Amino acid sequence: MLIGKRVRLERVSDRNTKKTIIVPLTHGARMGPIEGIRDVQNVIDVVSLAGANAIVLNKGIIHRAHRGRGRDIGLVIHLTGGGRDSHKVVVCSVEEAVRVGADAVRARLIVGGEYESLMLETLGSISKAAMDWGMPLLVTVQLLSEDEGFEEALARGARTAAELGADIISIPHPGSEEALRTILESTPAPVIIKGGEKVDRPREILQLVYSAIHAGAHGVSVGRNVFQHEKPGNMVKAISSIVHHAYTVDRAMEVLKEEALTSSVFGPPIW
């Protein structure tokens, strides 16, 4: 592995546990200024303080989101976008990500549907550029296919992402630890589990995180279940307690009862 890629990978994971908590904040490009990310600077400060290892942003918001203070946090730039159909296009290049100081880039791979071949072509091009620049590549697997079972499609998507050069692969939880272990065993790259749609009960997301880590996942990627929680910082801290400190779900739930973590601890911006 190129030294540049190794250095960058260490910025998006915990050097001691070798695991990661990633908070994607790219929803605005698809869903608009939804609750929780209207003030993106504030949520970045909060999740950084709480112990997230990396955030995912779209390129155009970097100049407004750069913090210049507080705890370091890894920066992942999202490269693909599009509507709710199966066709995602490139909206940012690896070179652009390098210029804005990214530690990694992220692309989406949709498995199934009429555009799967185009998605593979796009991912192949992104992977080549990432390899050329020594830039870690995170691939998020999304399923559309109805022609194969959920677990089989998920395993195929994860393996495909690895075969095309992904350094970290993000997938939805297959539903059981046994199924997840099977996917992990057949995927020659670290796998993290997505938080998915917003859930009503915080315990559900903490149970998902615990199941993922217990099965051997490299970490988690949780967006709406963090930034739309009433205490986003506490939710990140609770997730971190499971991922990095081996807390049980019951112990992690106690973190949610603590006083809310806020960005006021940082004081006013320095610029």
XYZ file of C-alpha atoms in Angstrom:
271
model
C 0.000 0.000 0.000
C 1.245 3.483 -0.876
C 2.318 5.458 2.190
C -0.043 8.287 1.222
C -3.030 5.961 1.225
C -1.983 4.408 4.533
C -1.647 7.843 6.164
C -5.074 8.895 4.887
C -6.736 5.672 6.021
C -5.417 6.284 9.535
C -7.222 9.628 9.530
C -10.635 8.026 8.996
C -10.270 5.257 11.593
C -9.204 4.979 15.211
C -5.509 4.047 15.342
C -5.971 1.994 18.496
C -9.124 0.010 17.769
C -8.692 0.023 13.964
C -12.437 0.686 13.691
C -14.390 3.676 12.459
C -17.523 5.738 12.994
C -18.446 7.745 9.898
C -21.232 10.343 9.820
C -22.441 11.130 6.267
C -23.809 14.664 5.872
C -24.497 14.614 2.119
C -28.283 14.316 2.296
C -28.847 17.954 1.344
C -27.948 17.330 -2.309
C -30.753 14.770 -2.605
C -33.274 15.732 0.072
C -32.688 19.448 0.570
C -31.955 21.202 3.887
C -33.630 18.589 6.069
C -33.796 18.728 9.842
C -30.431 18.191 11.491
C -28.205 19.511 8.706
C -29.591 22.998 8.169
C -26.634 24.273 10.209
C -23.956 21.916 8.908
C -21.148 23.713 10.740
C -22.840 23.070 14.068
C -23.465 19.370 13.474
C -19.868 18.861 12.314
C -18.586 20.498 15.505
C -20.875 18.355 17.641
C -20.080 14.987 16.047
C -16.369 15.819 16.075
C -16.458 16.616 19.769
C -18.450 13.442 20.448
C -15.909 11.119 18.839
C -16.844 10.492 15.210
C -13.818 9.422 13.171
C -14.904 10.919 9.851
C -17.647 12.852 8.098
C -18.794 12.658 4.469
C -19.473 15.920 2.623
C -20.156 17.107 -0.902
C -17.420 19.237 -2.434
C -19.285 22.551 -2.570
C -19.820 22.810 1.148
C -16.201 22.346 2.226
C -15.405 26.067 2.385
C -18.361 26.607 4.729
C -17.775 23.490 6.780
C -14.033 23.810 7.439
C -13.701 24.194 11.185
C -10.161 25.368 11.950
C -10.608 24.455 15.602
C -11.337 21.600 17.979
C -10.756 17.897 17.551
C -9.463 16.538 14.229
C -11.897 14.515 12.129
C -11.408 12.680 8.838
C -12.892 14.195 5.681
C -14.502 11.972 3.043
C -15.729 13.590 -0.190
C -18.722 12.090 -1.986
C -18.142 11.670 -5.720
C -21.435 10.395 -7.155
C -24.977 11.721 -7.150
C -28.344 11.572 -8.829
C -31.999 10.984 -8.174
C -33.718 8.044 -6.581
C -33.385 5.798 -9.632
C -30.587 3.343 -10.266
C -28.350 5.669 -12.278
C -25.745 7.684 -10.351
C -23.327 9.995 -12.116
C -19.937 11.455 -11.213
C -20.329 14.914 -9.635
C -16.799 15.294 -8.239
C -13.404 13.929 -9.256
C -10.669 12.399 -7.147
C -8.434 15.293 -8.184
C -10.933 17.792 -6.784
C -11.067 15.815 -3.541
C -7.283 15.977 -3.308
C -7.351 19.754 -3.787
C -9.809 20.309 -0.922
C -7.766 18.170 1.470
C -9.842 14.984 1.549
C -8.662 11.930 3.464
C -10.854 9.580 1.388
C -13.509 9.579 -1.318
C -16.846 7.794 -1.477
C -18.829 6.429 -4.419
C -22.069 4.490 -4.648
C -22.498 1.101 -6.332
C -26.070 0.105 -7.121
C -26.495 -3.626 -7.587
C -29.257 -4.672 -9.955
C -31.312 -2.605 -12.357
C -30.653 -1.631 -15.942
C -27.764 0.706 -15.132
C -25.579 -1.720 -13.202
C -23.052 -1.987 -16.033
C -22.738 1.798 -16.197
C -22.279 1.916 -12.443
C -19.463 -0.636 -12.717
C -17.804 1.417 -15.451
C -18.052 4.553 -13.315
C -16.667 2.786 -10.263
C -13.798 1.365 -12.314
C -12.790 4.852 -13.468
C -13.038 6.287 -9.945
C -11.014 3.398 -8.562
C -8.230 3.955 -11.094
C -7.974 7.641 -10.222
C -8.020 6.842 -6.496
C -5.197 4.342 -6.942
C -3.193 6.853 -8.984
C -3.514 9.475 -6.242
C -3.117 7.143 -3.269
C -6.624 8.116 -2.148
C -8.665 5.638 -0.064
C -11.954 4.672 -1.709
C -15.114 3.959 0.267
C -17.883 2.278 -1.736
C -21.483 2.266 -0.531
C -23.462 -0.706 -1.824
C -27.147 -0.196 -2.559
C -29.484 -2.956 -3.749
C -32.147 -2.756 -6.458
C -32.144 -6.271 -7.845
C -35.199 -8.431 -7.310
C -33.724 -11.326 -9.267
C -31.674 -12.691 -6.376
C -32.079 -12.959 -2.625
C -31.191 -10.041 -0.392
C -28.236 -11.722 1.268
C -26.891 -13.070 -2.031
C -27.170 -9.660 -3.725
C -25.525 -7.975 -0.763
C -22.646 -10.462 -0.769
C -22.229 -10.004 -4.531
C -22.248 -6.225 -4.224
C -19.676 -6.211 -1.431
C -17.415 -8.635 -3.294
C -17.755 -6.630 -6.515
C -16.766 -3.423 -4.724
C -13.706 -5.161 -3.272
C -12.751 -6.636 -6.637
C -12.887 -3.172 -8.211
C -10.600 -1.615 -5.618
C -12.661 -0.416 -2.656
C -10.622 0.095 0.511
C -13.727 0.205 2.743
C -17.195 -1.060 1.833
C -20.443 0.153 3.362
C -23.471 -2.159 3.282
C -26.840 -2.420 5.018
C -27.049 -4.968 7.809
C -28.293 -8.260 6.289
C -30.508 -8.916 9.293
C -28.575 -11.490 11.289
C -25.054 -11.766 12.633
C -24.642 -15.128 10.959
C -25.466 -13.663 7.552
C -23.182 -10.700 8.203
C -20.287 -12.969 9.185
C -20.751 -14.897 5.939
C -20.496 -11.665 3.949
C -17.468 -10.492 5.927
C -15.692 -13.784 5.315
C -16.202 -13.521 1.551
C -15.289 -9.830 1.222
C -11.532 -9.114 0.998
C -11.854 -5.544 2.302
C -13.041 -3.960 5.559
C -16.840 -3.690 5.769
C -18.839 -1.104 7.695
C -22.584 -1.176 8.337
C -24.981 1.594 7.318
C -27.413 3.079 9.813
C -30.185 3.281 7.222
C -33.498 5.086 7.537
C -34.328 7.105 10.647
C -35.734 4.870 13.389
C -38.070 5.947 16.175
C -36.371 4.067 18.996
C -32.689 4.948 19.659
C -32.128 1.481 21.084
C -32.695 0.017 17.617
C -29.717 1.829 16.114
C -27.496 1.000 19.083
C -28.522 -2.658 18.794
C -27.634 -2.578 15.081
C -24.225 -1.083 15.909
C -23.604 -3.689 18.589
C -24.596 -6.523 16.235
C -22.304 -5.185 13.498
C -19.268 -4.889 15.765
C -19.967 -8.219 17.479
C -20.033 -9.907 14.063
C -16.653 -8.394 13.136
C -17.511 -5.324 11.049
C -14.897 -2.576 10.692
C -17.325 0.057 11.949
C -20.516 1.901 11.083
C -21.759 4.750 8.914
C -24.710 6.508 10.555
C -26.319 9.680 9.211
C -29.950 10.502 9.989
C -29.977 8.426 13.154
C -27.232 10.755 14.402
C -27.990 14.235 13.101
C -31.775 13.895 13.491
C -31.529 12.559 17.042
C -32.510 15.056 19.734
C -28.944 14.817 21.101
C -26.705 14.141 18.063
C -23.488 14.378 20.082
C -24.725 11.951 22.684
C -25.775 9.499 19.998
C -22.283 9.590 18.466
C -20.773 9.162 21.934
C -23.080 6.190 22.591
C -22.155 4.592 19.257
C -18.468 5.224 19.998
C -18.824 3.517 23.368
C -19.891 0.341 21.551
C -17.503 0.539 18.583
C -14.360 1.617 20.418
C -14.962 0.653 24.044
C -17.018 -2.571 23.841
C -19.995 -1.225 25.791
C -23.210 -3.218 25.906
C -26.357 -1.670 24.468
C -27.691 -1.052 27.984
C -24.537 0.850 28.983
C -24.585 2.827 25.750
C -28.212 3.817 26.354
C -27.104 5.524 29.566
C -24.953 7.896 27.486
C -28.112 9.221 25.824
C -29.389 10.338 29.219
C -26.376 12.566 29.876
C -26.426 16.323 29.399
C -26.514 17.189 25.707
C -23.154 17.816 24.050
C -23.189 21.114 22.159
C -20.764 23.016 19.959
C -20.641 25.908 22.455
C -17.675 24.198 24.089
C -15.557 25.379 21.163
C -16.268 29.069 21.606
C -16.567 31.450 18.617
C -14.845 30.616 15.289
C -11.275 31.829 14.935
C -11.780 33.435 11.516
